[in-house]
Coordinates of C-alpha atoms and ligand atoms in Angstrom, one line a residue:
X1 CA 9.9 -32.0 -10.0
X2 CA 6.1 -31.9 -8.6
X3 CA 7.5 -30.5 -4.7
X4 CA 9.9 -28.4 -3.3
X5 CA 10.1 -27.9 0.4
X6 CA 12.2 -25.2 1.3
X7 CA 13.6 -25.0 5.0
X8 CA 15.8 -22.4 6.6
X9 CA 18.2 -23.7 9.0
X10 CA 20.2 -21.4 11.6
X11 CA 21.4 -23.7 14.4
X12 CA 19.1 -26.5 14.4
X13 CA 21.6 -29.3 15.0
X14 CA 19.4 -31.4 17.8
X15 CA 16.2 -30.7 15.5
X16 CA 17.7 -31.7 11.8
X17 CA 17.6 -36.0 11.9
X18 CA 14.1 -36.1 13.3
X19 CA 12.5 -32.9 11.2
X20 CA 14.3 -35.1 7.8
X21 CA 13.0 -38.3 9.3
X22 CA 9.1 -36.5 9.4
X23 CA 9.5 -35.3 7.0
X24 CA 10.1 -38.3 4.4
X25 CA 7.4 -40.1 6.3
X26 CA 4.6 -37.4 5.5
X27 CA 6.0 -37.3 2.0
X28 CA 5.1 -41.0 1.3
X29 CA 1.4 -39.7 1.3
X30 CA 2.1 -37.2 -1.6
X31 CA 1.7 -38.3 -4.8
X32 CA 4.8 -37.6 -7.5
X33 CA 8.3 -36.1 -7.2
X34 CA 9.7 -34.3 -4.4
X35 CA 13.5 -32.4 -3.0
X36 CA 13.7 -30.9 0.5
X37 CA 16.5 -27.6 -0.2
X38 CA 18.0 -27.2 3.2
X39 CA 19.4 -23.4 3.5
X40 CA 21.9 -24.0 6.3
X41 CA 22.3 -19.6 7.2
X42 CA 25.6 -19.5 8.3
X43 CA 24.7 -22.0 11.5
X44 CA 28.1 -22.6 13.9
X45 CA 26.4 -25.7 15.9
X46 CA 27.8 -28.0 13.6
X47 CA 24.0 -27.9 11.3
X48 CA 25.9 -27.8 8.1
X49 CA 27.9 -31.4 8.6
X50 CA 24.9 -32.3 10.0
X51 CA 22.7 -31.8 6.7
X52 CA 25.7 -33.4 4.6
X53 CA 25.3 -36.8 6.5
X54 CA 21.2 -36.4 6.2
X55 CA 22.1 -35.9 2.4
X56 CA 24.7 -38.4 2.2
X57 CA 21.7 -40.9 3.4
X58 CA 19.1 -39.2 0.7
X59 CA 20.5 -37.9 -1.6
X60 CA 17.7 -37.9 -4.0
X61 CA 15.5 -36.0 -1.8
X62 CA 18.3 -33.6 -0.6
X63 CA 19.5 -30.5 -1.0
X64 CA 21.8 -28.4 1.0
X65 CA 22.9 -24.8 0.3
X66 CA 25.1 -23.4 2.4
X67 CA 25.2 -20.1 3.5
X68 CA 29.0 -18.2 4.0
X69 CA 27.3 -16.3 6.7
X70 CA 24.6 -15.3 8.5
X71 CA 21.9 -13.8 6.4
X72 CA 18.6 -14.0 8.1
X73 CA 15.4 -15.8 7.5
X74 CA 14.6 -13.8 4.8
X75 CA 17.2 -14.8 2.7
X76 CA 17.6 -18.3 3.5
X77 CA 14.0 -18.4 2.2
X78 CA 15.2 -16.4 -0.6
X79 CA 18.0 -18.6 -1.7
X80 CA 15.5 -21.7 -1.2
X81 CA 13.6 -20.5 -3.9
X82 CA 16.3 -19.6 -6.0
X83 CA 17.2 -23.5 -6.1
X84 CA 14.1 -25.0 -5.9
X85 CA 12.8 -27.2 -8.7
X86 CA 9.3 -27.9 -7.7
X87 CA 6.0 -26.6 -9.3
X88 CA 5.0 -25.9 -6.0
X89 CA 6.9 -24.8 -3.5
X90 CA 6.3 -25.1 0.5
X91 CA 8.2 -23.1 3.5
X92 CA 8.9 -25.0 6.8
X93 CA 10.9 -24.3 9.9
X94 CA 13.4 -26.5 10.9
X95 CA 12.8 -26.3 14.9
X96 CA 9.8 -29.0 14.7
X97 CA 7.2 -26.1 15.7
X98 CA 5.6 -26.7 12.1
X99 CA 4.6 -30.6 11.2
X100 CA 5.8 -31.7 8.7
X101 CA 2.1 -34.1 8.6
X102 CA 0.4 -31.1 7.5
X103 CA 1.5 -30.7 4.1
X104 CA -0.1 -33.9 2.1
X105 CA -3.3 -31.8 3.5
X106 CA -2.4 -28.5 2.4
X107 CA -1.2 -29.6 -1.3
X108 CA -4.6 -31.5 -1.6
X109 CA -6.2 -28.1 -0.8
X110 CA -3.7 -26.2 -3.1
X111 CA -5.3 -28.8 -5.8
X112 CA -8.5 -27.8 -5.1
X113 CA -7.8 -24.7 -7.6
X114 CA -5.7 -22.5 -5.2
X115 CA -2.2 -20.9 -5.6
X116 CA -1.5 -20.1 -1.9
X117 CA -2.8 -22.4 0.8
X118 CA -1.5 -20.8 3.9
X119 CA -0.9 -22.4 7.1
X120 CA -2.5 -20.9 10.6
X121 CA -1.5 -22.0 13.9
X122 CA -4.5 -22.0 15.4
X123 CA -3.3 -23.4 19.1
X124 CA -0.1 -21.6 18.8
X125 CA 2.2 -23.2 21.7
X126 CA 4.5 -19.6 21.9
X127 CA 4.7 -17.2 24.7
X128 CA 1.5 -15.8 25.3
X129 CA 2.3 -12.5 26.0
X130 CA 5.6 -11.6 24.6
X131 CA 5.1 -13.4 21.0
X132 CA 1.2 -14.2 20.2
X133 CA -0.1 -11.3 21.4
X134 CA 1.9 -9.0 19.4
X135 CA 1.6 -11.4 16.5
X136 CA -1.8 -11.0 16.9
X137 CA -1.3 -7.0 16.4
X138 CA 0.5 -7.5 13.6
X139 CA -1.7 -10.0 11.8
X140 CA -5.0 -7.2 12.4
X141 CA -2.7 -4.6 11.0
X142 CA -1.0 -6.2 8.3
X143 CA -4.7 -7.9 7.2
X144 CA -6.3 -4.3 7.2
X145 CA -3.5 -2.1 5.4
X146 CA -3.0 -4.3 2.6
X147 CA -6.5 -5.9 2.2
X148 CA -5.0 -9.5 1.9
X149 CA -7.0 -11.3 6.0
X150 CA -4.8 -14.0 7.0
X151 CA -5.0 -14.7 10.7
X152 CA -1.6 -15.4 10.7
X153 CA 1.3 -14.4 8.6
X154 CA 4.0 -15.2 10.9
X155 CA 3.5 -19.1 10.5
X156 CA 6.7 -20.1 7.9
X157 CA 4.0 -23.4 7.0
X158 CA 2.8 -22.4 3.5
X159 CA 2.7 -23.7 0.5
X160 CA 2.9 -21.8 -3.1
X161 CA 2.1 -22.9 -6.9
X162 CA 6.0 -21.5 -8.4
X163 CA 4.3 -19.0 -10.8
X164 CA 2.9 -16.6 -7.5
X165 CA 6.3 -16.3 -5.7
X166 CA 9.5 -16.4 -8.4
X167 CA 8.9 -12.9 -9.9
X168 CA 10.0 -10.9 -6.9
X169 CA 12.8 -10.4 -4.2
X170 CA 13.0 -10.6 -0.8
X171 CA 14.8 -8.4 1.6
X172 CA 14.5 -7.1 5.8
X173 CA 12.0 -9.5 7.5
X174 CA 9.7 -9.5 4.3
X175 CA 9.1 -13.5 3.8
X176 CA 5.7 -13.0 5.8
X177 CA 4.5 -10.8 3.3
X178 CA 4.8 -13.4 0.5
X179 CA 1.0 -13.7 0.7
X180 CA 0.8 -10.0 0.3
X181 CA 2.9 -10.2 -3.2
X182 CA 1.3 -13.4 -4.1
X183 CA -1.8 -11.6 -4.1
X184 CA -0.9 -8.3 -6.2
X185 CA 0.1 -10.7 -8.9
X186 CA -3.5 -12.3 -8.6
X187 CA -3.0 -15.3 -6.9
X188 CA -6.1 -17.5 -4.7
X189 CA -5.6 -17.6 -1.3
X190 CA -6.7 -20.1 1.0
X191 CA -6.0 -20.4 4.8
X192 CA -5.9 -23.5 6.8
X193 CA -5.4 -24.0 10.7
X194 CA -2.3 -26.6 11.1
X195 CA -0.5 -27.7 13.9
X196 CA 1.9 -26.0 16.2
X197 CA 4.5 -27.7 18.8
X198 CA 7.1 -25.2 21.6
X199 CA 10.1 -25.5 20.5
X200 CA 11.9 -29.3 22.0
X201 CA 15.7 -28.4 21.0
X202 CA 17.7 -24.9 20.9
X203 CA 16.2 -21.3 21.5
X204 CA 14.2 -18.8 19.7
X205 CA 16.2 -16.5 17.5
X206 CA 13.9 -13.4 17.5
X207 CA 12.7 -11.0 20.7
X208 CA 10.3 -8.4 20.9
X209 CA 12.8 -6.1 18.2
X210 CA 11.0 -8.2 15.1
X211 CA 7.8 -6.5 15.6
X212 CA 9.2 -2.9 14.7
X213 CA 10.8 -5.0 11.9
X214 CA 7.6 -6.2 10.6
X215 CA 5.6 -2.6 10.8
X216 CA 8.0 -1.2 9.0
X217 CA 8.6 -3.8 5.9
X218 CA 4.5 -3.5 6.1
X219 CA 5.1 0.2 4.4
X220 CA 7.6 -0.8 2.4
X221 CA 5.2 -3.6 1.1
X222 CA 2.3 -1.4 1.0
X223 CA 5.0 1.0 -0.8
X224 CA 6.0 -1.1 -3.5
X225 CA 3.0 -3.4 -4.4
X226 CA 1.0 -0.2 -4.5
X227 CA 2.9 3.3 -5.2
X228 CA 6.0 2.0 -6.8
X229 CA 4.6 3.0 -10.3
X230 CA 3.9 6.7 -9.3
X231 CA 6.2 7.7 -6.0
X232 CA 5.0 11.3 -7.0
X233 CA 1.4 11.0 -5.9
X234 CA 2.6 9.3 -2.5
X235 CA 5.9 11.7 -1.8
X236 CA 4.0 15.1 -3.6
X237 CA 1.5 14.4 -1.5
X238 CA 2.9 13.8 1.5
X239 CA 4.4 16.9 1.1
X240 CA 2.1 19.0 0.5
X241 CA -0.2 18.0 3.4
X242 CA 3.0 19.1 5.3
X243 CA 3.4 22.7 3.4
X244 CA -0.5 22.8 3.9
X245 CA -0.1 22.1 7.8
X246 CA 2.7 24.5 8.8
X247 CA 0.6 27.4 6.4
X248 CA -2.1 26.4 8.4
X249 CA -0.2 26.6 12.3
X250 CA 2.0 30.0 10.7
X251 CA -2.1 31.5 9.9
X252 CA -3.3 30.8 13.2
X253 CA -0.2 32.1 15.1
X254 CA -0.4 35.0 12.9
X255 CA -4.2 35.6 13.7
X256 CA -3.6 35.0 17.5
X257 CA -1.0 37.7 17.2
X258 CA -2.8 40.2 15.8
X259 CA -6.2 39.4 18.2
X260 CA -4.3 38.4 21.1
X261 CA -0.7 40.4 20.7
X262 CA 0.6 36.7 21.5
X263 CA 4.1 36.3 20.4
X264 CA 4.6 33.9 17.3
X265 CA 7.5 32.6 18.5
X266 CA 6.8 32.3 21.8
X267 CA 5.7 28.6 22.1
X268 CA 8.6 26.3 21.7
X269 CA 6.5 23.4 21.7
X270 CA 4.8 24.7 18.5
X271 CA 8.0 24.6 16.8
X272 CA 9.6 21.5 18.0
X273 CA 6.3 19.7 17.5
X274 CA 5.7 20.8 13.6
X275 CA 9.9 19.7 13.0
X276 CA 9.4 16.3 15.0
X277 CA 6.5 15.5 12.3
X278 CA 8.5 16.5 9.5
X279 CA 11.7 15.1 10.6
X280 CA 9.2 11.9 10.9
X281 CA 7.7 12.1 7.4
X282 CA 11.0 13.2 6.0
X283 CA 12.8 10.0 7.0
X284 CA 9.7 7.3 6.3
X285 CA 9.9 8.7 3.0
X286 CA 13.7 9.0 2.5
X287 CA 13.1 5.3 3.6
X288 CA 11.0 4.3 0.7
X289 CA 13.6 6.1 -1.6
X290 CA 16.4 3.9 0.1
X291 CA 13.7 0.6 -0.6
X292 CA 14.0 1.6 -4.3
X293 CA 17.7 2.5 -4.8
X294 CA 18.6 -0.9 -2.7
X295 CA 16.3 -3.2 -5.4
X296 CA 17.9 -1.0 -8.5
X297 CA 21.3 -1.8 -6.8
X298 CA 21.0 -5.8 -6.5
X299 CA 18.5 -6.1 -9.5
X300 CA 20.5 -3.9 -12.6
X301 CA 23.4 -6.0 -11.2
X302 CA 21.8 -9.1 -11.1
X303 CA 23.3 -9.6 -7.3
X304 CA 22.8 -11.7 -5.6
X305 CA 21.7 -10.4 -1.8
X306 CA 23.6 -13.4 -0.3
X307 CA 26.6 -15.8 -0.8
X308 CA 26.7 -19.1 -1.0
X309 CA 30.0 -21.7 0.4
X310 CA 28.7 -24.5 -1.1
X311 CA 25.7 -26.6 -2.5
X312 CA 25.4 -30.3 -2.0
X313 CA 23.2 -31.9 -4.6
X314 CA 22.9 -35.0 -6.6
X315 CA 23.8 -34.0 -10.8
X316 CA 20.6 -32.7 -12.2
X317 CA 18.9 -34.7 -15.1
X318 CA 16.4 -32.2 -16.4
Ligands
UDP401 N1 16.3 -18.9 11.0 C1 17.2 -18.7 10.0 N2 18.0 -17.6 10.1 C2 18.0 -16.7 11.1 C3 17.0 -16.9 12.1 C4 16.2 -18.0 12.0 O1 17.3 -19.4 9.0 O2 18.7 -15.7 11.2 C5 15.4 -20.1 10.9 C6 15.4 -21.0 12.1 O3 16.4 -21.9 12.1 C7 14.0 -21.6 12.0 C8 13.2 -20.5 11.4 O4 14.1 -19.6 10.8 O5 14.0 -22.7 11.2 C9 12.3 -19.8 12.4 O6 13.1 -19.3 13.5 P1 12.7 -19.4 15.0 O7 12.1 -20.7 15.3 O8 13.8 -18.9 15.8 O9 11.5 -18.3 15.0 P2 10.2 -18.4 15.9 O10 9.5 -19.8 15.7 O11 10.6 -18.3 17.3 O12 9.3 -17.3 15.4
MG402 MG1 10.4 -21.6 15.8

């Protein structure tokens, strides 16, 4: 299998018959073998039955796996690549935002001698204000902490040689920061602008909440492509900045004491302001712990972070 193209689906009915029907049209321009895996997560729009009849019609091109519940993007991305086949692997949403067209391009860039060719919605056709803008935020943040510049990370249209994405797991909001693990494993990395359409059929299924989501995962990531190794330098340091700042406040109110005769303890603020920052660096670090014991938990077990109801696919032959 030369192409996998992974799609998550969470109550896409109206999209699904055109998006498959694109979608084998731009595949006639790619040379060699190719499977679509739909992930249906736990849609109740009737999305599932709809990807059984759109297999039943292809079923050489089509899988469907089929999510017991709800699981999130992340997962449904997750499971994708779990079942794909291909040698390279691309991500596409299923609400027709992405086009379908733009992949024969992106694969004959991925040829040119790259691993990740990432797509980047140049004209984005999304709220200005309460989606691009903070996506644009996010993109300047995420670029600078982890030295991997993509203008856009949120943009699901990317496509991935196998080797840069199957050695890791996903969890939270973390498929945008695929490029970021592709990358740590030494993969190339090329960015292309590609189209972008509103949405036709159904509704967004994120709000403003995602962007706390992201900044947080962006630590996490940070976390474990960089400190996972050593915690020790990251949480002993960390802590003793903090022991080196409340010596330093406990020396100054002592000196002001003794020079001024001002009470140590008579600024509240002082003390609610140094517990605030600890309590704060206490539980981002506590965080990073949980980050670790929740990948020990699914990985010594080999669980899986989802559960499937069914897959639809035709008998393998290799
Ligand atoms: N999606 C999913 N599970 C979810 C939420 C979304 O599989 O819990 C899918 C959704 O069906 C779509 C893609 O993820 O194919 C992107 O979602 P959406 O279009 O709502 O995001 P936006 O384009 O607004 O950022
Ligand atoms: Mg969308």
């Amino acid at each position: 299998m030369d192409l996998s193209v992974v799609i998550p689906v969470y109550n896409e009915n109206e999209s699904l018959e055109l998006l498959h029907q694109t979608l084998s049209e731009a595949m006639l321009e790619v040379t060699g073998t190719w499977e679509v895996i739909y992930v249906d997560d736990g849609s109740r729009d009737g999305s599932p039955e709809k990807l059984k009849s759109i297999y039943a019609k292809d079923p050489e091109h089509v899988v469907v796996v089929e999510f017991r519940r709800n699981f999130g993007q992340t997962t449904a991305i997750l499971a994708g690549i779990d079942h794909a086949r291909g040698k390279v692997i691309t991500f596409l949403d299923a609400d027709l935002q992405n086009d379908p067209r733009d992949i024969p391009m992106m694969l004959t860039r991925l040829d040119e001698g790259y691993d990740v060719v990432s797509g980047w919605r140049k004209n984005r056709e999304d709220n200005a204000i309460t989606r691009n803008f903070p996506s644009h935020i996010a993109n300047w943040l995420i670029s600078n902490v982890t030295g991997v510049h993509l203008h856009d990370y949120g943009c699901t249209l990317k496509a991935y040689r196998r080797e840069v994405i199957t050695g890791f797991k996903l969890y939270g909001e973390m498929h945008r920061f695929i490029p970021v693990y592709a990358n740590s494993v030494g993969a190339r990395i090329l960015e292309v602008p590609v189209r972008h359409h509103a949405r036709k059929f159904g509704a967004s299924k994120y709000g403003l909440e995602r962007t706390v989501k992201v900044v947080l995962d962006l630590i996490a990531v940070q976390f474990l492509t960089h400190s996972s190794k050593k915690p020790i330098y990251l949480f002993g340091g960390g802590g003793a900045v903090l022991i080196g700042a409340s010596l330093f406040g406990l020396l100054f109110l002592l000196v002001r004491k003794l020079v001024t005769g001002v009470e140590v303890l008579s600024s509240p603020f002082f003390i609610i302001s140094t517990l605030a920052a600890m309590t704060g660096f206490q539980s981002i670090l506590m965080g990073l712990i949980a980050e670790l014991l929740v990948r020990t938990y699914h990985e010594s077990q080999q669980k899986p972070t989802y559960t499937i109801r069914g897959i639809t696919r035709k008998a393998s032959q290799d």
